[in-house]
Amino acid sequence: MNLPHGVSGIHVLPADHHDGPWESIIVPPGTKERLLGTAVLVLRHGRALQSLSGPPHGLVVLAGPPGTGKTTLCQGLAQAAAMAVANRGATTFVEVDPHAFPSEMLGESQRAVRRLFAETLPELAARRPHTVVLVDEVEALAVRRSAASFETNPVDVHRATDAVLSGLDALRAACPHLLLLATTNFTEGVDEAFLSRADLVLRLDLPDVDVLARIIRSSLAELATLWPTLRGLAQDEALHAKLAGLCEGFDGRRTRKAVLAAVAGCPELAENPERLTADDLSAAVEAAQALSSVTTPL
Ligand SMILES: Nc1ncnc2c1ncn2[C@@H]1O[C@H](COP(=O)(O)OP(=O)(O)O)[C@@H](O)[C@H]1O
Ligand SMILES: [Mg+2]
């Protein structure tokens, strides 16, 4: 399929194969309800709410360190929201690639950004009753104006950011029922004017030991669906708690990778994952922790 410039994916939701992400990300209680609540309100009542004095912008921002599940949660939210509004029609899920607008060509990328918001997204939104747009790592698009480097033509950086902001306003005016999801690895790098437009800014922090234990259990449960003999490990809560203690400081991605690394510990185990033991898991997590103390200066 030929995708418009700056768009890296277009999906029609709900679709069965998009079911996984929402469940796979473990977050503190209430987080998913707030996300889904905001999404459904905008998709379902975005038009009507424009009569309010302070109407929603249809913008949700997820901020936090890399590997905390922001991208996956947005993909999951698109599917969960599409399911919630499915009785009124399908949802188009559009993934924007912010890196498609290189900062070296700011004058040009500014025009491209404007085109994206003013033409491409409204055209895509006209296709189906509901539209969800994901701008992943939005800092690439909305550089904080005050932090713009002076060597690289600051006027152009400001104009590029302004193009994003005015694009957002134009998009909201044209499509008040469109939901825009944005993720960022650094809240400090994102323009305040952008953040202040958000209806919901959600910070995802590194998982605490309880969440780590649940991520470990979920990772083992997934392995146990492939190799049922691992069910014992997947149900051993004392083991999960112990491993979680060893994973302190890990993000969610690293935690899942450490569990998988246990299976890859030696070729015999990789060949026969059903032989995985609690000791293999502890050893893999300890190795990952030792590596992180060498490689991360923090
Ligand atoms: N809170 C979490 N619960 C469960 N898995 C997680 C969590 N955070 C991250 N992960 C795992 O790490 C992977 C990468 O997450 P991703 O969404 O790319 O993070 P980010 O966009 O914040 O960098 C996910 O697919 C998921 O398997
Ligand atoms: Mg991401």
Coordinates of N, CA and C in Angstrom, one line a residue, residues 60-198:
V60 N -4.1 13.1 23.9 CA -3.6 12.4 25.1 C -2.1 12.2 25.0
V61 N -1.3 12.6 26.0 CA 0.2 12.5 25.9 C 0.6 11.5 27.0
L62 N 1.4 10.5 26.5 CA 2.0 9.5 27.4 C 3.5 9.8 27.5
A63 N 4.0 10.1 28.7 CA 5.4 10.5 28.9 C 6.1 9.5 29.8
G64 N 7.4 9.3 29.6 CA 8.1 8.4 30.5 C 9.3 7.9 29.9
P65 N 10.2 7.3 30.7 CA 11.5 6.7 30.1 C 11.2 5.7 29.1
P66 N 12.2 5.4 28.2 CA 12.1 4.4 27.2 C 11.8 3.0 27.8
G67 N 11.1 2.2 27.2 CA 10.8 0.8 27.6 C 9.8 0.7 28.7
T68 N 9.0 1.7 28.9 CA 7.9 1.6 29.9 C 6.6 1.3 29.3
G69 N 6.5 1.0 28.1 CA 5.3 0.5 27.5 C 4.4 1.6 26.8
K70 N 4.9 2.8 26.6 CA 4.1 3.9 26.0 C 3.6 3.5 24.6
T71 N 4.5 3.1 23.8 CA 4.0 2.8 22.4 C 3.0 1.7 22.4
T72 N 3.3 0.6 23.1 CA 2.5 -0.5 23.1 C 1.1 -0.2 23.7
L73 N 1.1 0.6 24.8 CA -0.1 1.0 25.4 C -1.0 1.8 24.5
C74 N -0.4 2.7 23.7 CA -1.2 3.5 22.7 C -1.8 2.6 21.6
Q75 N -1.0 1.6 21.2 CA -1.5 0.7 20.2 C -2.7 -0.1 20.8
G76 N -2.5 -0.5 22.0 CA -3.6 -1.3 22.7 C -4.8 -0.4 22.9
L77 N -4.6 0.9 23.3 CA -5.7 1.8 23.5 C -6.5 2.0 22.2
A78 N -5.8 2.1 21.1 CA -6.5 2.2 19.8 C -7.5 1.1 19.6
Q79 N -7.1 -0.1 19.9 CA -7.9 -1.3 19.7 C -9.0 -1.3 20.8
A80 N -8.7 -1.0 22.0 CA -9.7 -1.1 23.1 C -10.8 0.0 22.8
A81 N -10.4 1.2 22.4 CA -11.3 2.2 22.1 C -12.2 1.9 20.9
A82 N -11.5 1.3 19.9 CA -12.3 0.9 18.7 C -13.3 -0.1 19.1
M83 N -13.0 -1.0 20.0 CA -14.0 -2.0 20.4 C -15.1 -1.4 21.2
A84 N -14.8 -0.4 22.0 CA -15.8 0.3 22.8 C -16.8 1.1 21.9
V85 N -16.4 1.6 20.8 CA -17.3 2.4 19.9 C -17.7 1.6 18.7
A86 N -17.4 0.3 18.6 CA -17.6 -0.5 17.4 C -19.1 -0.5 16.9
N87 N -20.0 -0.4 17.9 CA -21.4 -0.5 17.5 C -21.8 0.7 16.6
R88 N -20.9 1.7 16.6 CA -21.2 2.9 15.7 C -20.3 3.0 14.5
G89 N -19.6 1.9 14.3 CA -18.7 1.8 13.1 C -17.3 1.6 13.4
A90 N -16.5 1.4 12.4 CA -15.1 1.1 12.5 C -14.2 2.3 12.8
T91 N -13.0 2.0 13.2 CA -12.0 3.0 13.5 C -10.8 2.9 12.6
T92 N -10.3 4.0 12.1 CA -9.1 4.1 11.4 C -8.0 4.4 12.4
F93 N -6.9 3.6 12.4 CA -5.8 3.9 13.3 C -4.6 4.2 12.4
V94 N -4.2 5.5 12.6 CA -3.1 6.0 11.8 C -1.8 6.2 12.6
E95 N -0.7 5.6 12.2 CA 0.6 5.8 12.9 C 1.4 6.8 12.1
V96 N 1.8 7.9 12.8 CA 2.6 9.0 12.2 C 4.0 8.7 12.5
D97 N 4.9 8.9 11.6 CA 6.3 8.8 11.8 C 7.0 10.1 11.9
P98 N 7.2 10.6 13.2 CA 7.7 12.0 13.3 C 9.1 12.1 12.8
H99 N 9.8 11.0 12.6 CA 11.2 11.1 12.1 C 11.1 11.3 10.5
A100 N 9.9 11.3 10.0 CA 9.8 11.6 8.5 C 10.0 13.1 8.2
F101 N 10.1 13.9 9.3 CA 10.2 15.3 9.1 C 11.6 15.8 9.6
P102 N 12.7 15.6 8.8 CA 14.0 15.8 9.3 C 14.2 17.3 9.6
S103 N 14.9 17.5 10.8 CA 15.1 18.9 11.2 C 16.0 19.7 10.4
E104 N 16.9 19.0 9.6 CA 17.8 19.7 8.7 C 17.1 20.5 7.6
M105 N 15.9 20.1 7.3 CA 15.2 20.8 6.3 C 14.0 21.5 6.9
L106 N 14.2 22.3 7.9 CA 13.1 22.8 8.7 C 12.0 23.5 7.9
G107 N 12.5 24.4 6.9 CA 11.5 25.1 6.1 C 10.6 24.1 5.5
E108 N 11.2 23.1 4.9 CA 10.4 22.1 4.1 C 9.6 21.2 5.1
S109 N 10.2 20.8 6.2 CA 9.5 19.9 7.1 C 8.3 20.6 7.7
Q110 N 8.5 21.9 7.9 CA 7.4 22.7 8.4 C 6.2 22.6 7.5
R111 N 6.4 22.8 6.2 CA 5.3 22.6 5.2 C 4.8 21.2 5.3
A112 N 5.6 20.3 5.4 CA 5.2 18.9 5.4 C 4.3 18.6 6.6
V113 N 4.7 19.1 7.8 CA 3.9 19.0 9.0 C 2.6 19.6 8.8
R114 N 2.6 20.8 8.2 CA 1.3 21.5 8.1 C 0.4 20.7 7.2
R115 N 1.0 20.1 6.1 CA 0.2 19.3 5.2 C -0.4 18.1 5.9
L116 N 0.4 17.5 6.7 CA 0.0 16.3 7.5 C -1.3 16.6 8.3
F117 N -1.2 17.7 9.1 CA -2.4 18.1 10.0 C -3.6 18.6 9.2
A118 N -3.3 19.5 8.2 CA -4.4 20.2 7.5 C -5.0 19.4 6.4
E119 N -4.2 18.4 5.8 CA -4.8 17.7 4.7 C -4.9 16.2 4.9
T120 N -3.7 15.6 5.2 CA -3.6 14.1 5.2 C -4.5 13.6 6.3
L121 N -4.4 14.1 7.5 CA -5.1 13.5 8.6 C -6.6 13.7 8.5
P122 N -7.1 15.0 8.1 CA -8.5 15.1 7.9 C -9.1 14.2 6.8
E123 N -8.2 14.0 5.7 CA -8.7 13.1 4.6 C -8.9 11.7 5.1
L124 N -7.9 11.3 5.9 CA -8.0 9.9 6.5 C -9.2 9.8 7.4
A125 N -9.4 10.9 8.2 CA -10.5 10.9 9.2 C -11.9 10.8 8.5
A126 N -11.9 11.2 7.3 CA -13.2 11.2 6.6 C -13.6 9.8 6.1
R127 N -12.7 8.9 6.2 CA -13.0 7.5 5.7 C -13.9 6.7 6.6
R128 N -13.8 6.9 7.9 CA -14.6 6.1 8.8 C -15.2 6.9 10.0
P129 N -16.1 6.4 10.7 CA -16.7 7.2 11.8 C -15.8 7.6 12.9
H130 N -14.7 6.8 13.1 CA -13.8 7.1 14.2 C -12.4 7.0 13.7
T131 N -11.5 7.9 14.3 CA -10.1 7.9 13.9 C -9.2 8.1 15.1
V132 N -8.2 7.3 15.2 CA -7.2 7.5 16.3 C -5.8 7.6 15.6
V133 N -5.1 8.7 16.0 CA -3.8 8.9 15.3 C -2.7 8.8 16.4
L134 N -1.7 8.1 16.2 CA -0.6 8.0 17.1 C 0.7 8.7 16.5
V135 N 1.1 9.7 17.3 CA 2.4 10.4 17.0 C 3.4 9.9 18.0
D136 N 4.2 8.9 17.6 CA 5.1 8.3 18.6 C 6.4 9.2 18.7
E137 N 6.9 9.3 19.9 CA 8.1 10.2 20.1 C 7.9 11.6 19.5
V138 N 6.9 12.2 20.0 CA 6.5 13.5 19.5 C 7.5 14.6 19.6
E139 N 8.5 14.4 20.5 CA 9.5 15.4 20.7 C 10.3 15.7 19.4
A140 N 10.3 14.7 18.5 CA 10.9 14.9 17.2 C 10.2 16.0 16.4
L141 N 8.9 16.1 16.7 CA 8.0 17.1 16.0 C 8.0 18.4 16.7
A142 N 7.6 18.3 18.0 CA 7.4 19.5 18.8 C 8.5 19.8 19.7
V143 N 9.6 20.3 19.2 CA 10.8 20.7 20.0 C 10.4 21.9 20.8
R144 N 10.8 21.8 22.1 CA 10.5 23.0 23.0 C 11.2 24.2 22.4
R145 N 10.4 25.2 22.2 CA 10.9 26.4 21.6 C 12.0 27.1 22.3
S146 N 11.9 27.1 23.7 CA 13.0 27.8 24.4 C 14.3 27.0 24.4
A147 N 14.2 25.7 24.1 CA 15.4 24.9 24.1 C 16.1 24.7 22.7
A148 N 15.4 25.4 21.7 CA 15.9 25.2 20.3 C 17.4 25.7 20.2
S149 N 18.2 25.0 19.5 CA 19.6 25.3 19.4 C 19.7 26.6 18.5
F150 N 20.7 27.4 18.9 CA 20.8 28.7 18.2 C 21.6 28.6 16.9
E151 N 22.5 27.6 16.9 CA 23.3 27.4 15.7 C 22.4 27.0 14.5
T152 N 21.4 26.1 14.8 CA 20.6 25.6 13.8 C 19.3 26.4 13.5
N153 N 19.6 27.6 13.0 CA 18.5 28.5 12.6 C 17.2 28.4 13.5
P154 N 17.3 29.1 14.7 CA 16.2 29.0 15.6 C 14.9 29.5 15.1
V155 N 14.9 30.4 14.1 CA 13.7 30.9 13.6 C 12.9 29.7 13.0
D156 N 13.7 28.9 12.3 CA 13.0 27.7 11.6 C 12.5 26.7 12.6
V157 N 13.2 26.5 13.7 CA 12.8 25.6 14.8 C 11.5 26.1 15.3
H158 N 11.4 27.4 15.6 CA 10.2 28.0 16.1 C 9.0 27.8 15.2
R159 N 9.3 28.0 13.9 CA 8.3 27.9 12.9 C 7.8 26.5 12.8
A160 N 8.7 25.5 12.9 CA 8.3 24.1 12.8 C 7.4 23.8 14.0
T161 N 7.7 24.3 15.2 CA 6.9 24.0 16.3 C 5.5 24.7 16.2
D162 N 5.6 25.9 15.7 CA 4.3 26.6 15.5 C 3.5 25.9 14.5
A163 N 4.1 25.3 13.5 CA 3.3 24.5 12.5 C 2.6 23.4 13.1
V164 N 3.3 22.7 14.1 CA 2.7 21.6 14.8 C 1.5 22.1 15.6
L165 N 1.7 23.2 16.3 CA 0.6 23.7 17.2 C -0.6 24.2 16.4
S166 N -0.3 25.0 15.4 CA -1.4 25.5 14.6 C -2.1 24.3 13.8
G167 N -1.3 23.3 13.5 CA -1.8 22.1 12.8 C -2.8 21.4 13.8
L168 N -2.4 21.3 15.0 CA -3.2 20.7 16.1 C -4.6 21.4 16.2
D169 N -4.5 22.7 16.2 CA -5.7 23.5 16.4 C -6.6 23.3 15.1
A170 N -6.0 23.4 13.9 CA -6.7 23.2 12.7 C -7.4 21.8 12.7
L171 N -6.6 20.8 13.1 CA -7.1 19.4 13.1 C -8.3 19.3 14.0
R172 N -8.2 19.9 15.2 CA -9.3 19.8 16.2 C -10.6 20.5 15.6
A173 N -10.3 21.6 14.9 CA -11.5 22.4 14.4 C -12.2 21.5 13.3
A174 N -11.3 20.9 12.4 CA -11.9 20.1 11.3 C -12.4 18.7 11.8
C175 N -11.8 18.1 12.8 CA -12.2 16.8 13.2 C -12.2 16.7 14.7
P176 N -13.2 17.3 15.4 CA -13.3 17.3 16.8 C -13.4 15.9 17.5
H177 N -13.8 14.9 16.7 CA -14.0 13.6 17.2 C -12.7 12.7 16.9
L178 N -11.6 13.3 16.4 CA -10.4 12.5 16.2 C -9.6 12.5 17.5
L179 N -9.1 11.3 17.8 CA -8.3 11.2 19.0 C -6.8 11.1 18.6
L180 N -6.0 12.1 19.2 CA -4.6 12.1 18.9 C -3.8 11.6 20.1
L181 N -3.1 10.5 19.9 CA -2.2 10.0 21.0 C -0.8 10.4 20.7
A182 N -0.1 10.9 21.7 CA 1.3 11.2 21.5 C 2.2 10.6 22.6
T183 N 3.3 10.1 22.3 CA 4.2 9.6 23.3 C 5.5 10.4 23.3
T184 N 6.1 10.5 24.4 CA 7.4 11.2 24.5 C 8.3 10.6 25.6
N185 N 9.6 10.5 25.2 CA 10.6 9.9 26.2 C 11.1 11.0 27.2
F186 N 10.9 12.3 26.8 CA 11.4 13.4 27.6 C 10.3 14.4 27.7
T187 N 9.6 14.6 28.8 CA 8.7 15.7 28.9 C 9.4 17.0 28.8
E188 N 10.6 17.1 29.2 CA 11.3 18.4 29.2 C 11.5 18.9 27.8
G189 N 11.6 18.0 26.9 CA 11.9 18.4 25.5 C 10.6 18.8 24.7
V190 N 9.5 18.6 25.3 CA 8.3 18.9 24.5 C 7.7 20.3 24.9
D191 N 7.2 21.0 23.9 CA 6.7 22.3 24.0 C 5.6 22.4 25.1
E192 N 5.7 23.4 26.0 CA 4.7 23.5 27.0 C 3.3 23.8 26.4
A193 N 3.3 24.5 25.3 CA 2.0 24.9 24.6 C 1.4 23.6 24.1
F194 N 2.2 22.6 23.7 CA 1.7 21.4 23.2 C 1.1 20.6 24.4
L195 N 1.9 20.5 25.5 CA 1.4 19.8 26.7 C 0.1 20.4 27.2
S196 N 0.1 21.7 27.2 CA -1.1 22.4 27.8 C -2.4 22.1 27.0
R197 N -2.2 21.7 25.8 CA -3.4 21.3 25.0 C -3.9 19.9 25.3
A198 N -3.1 19.1 26.0 CA -3.5 17.8 26.2 C -4.6 17.7 27.2

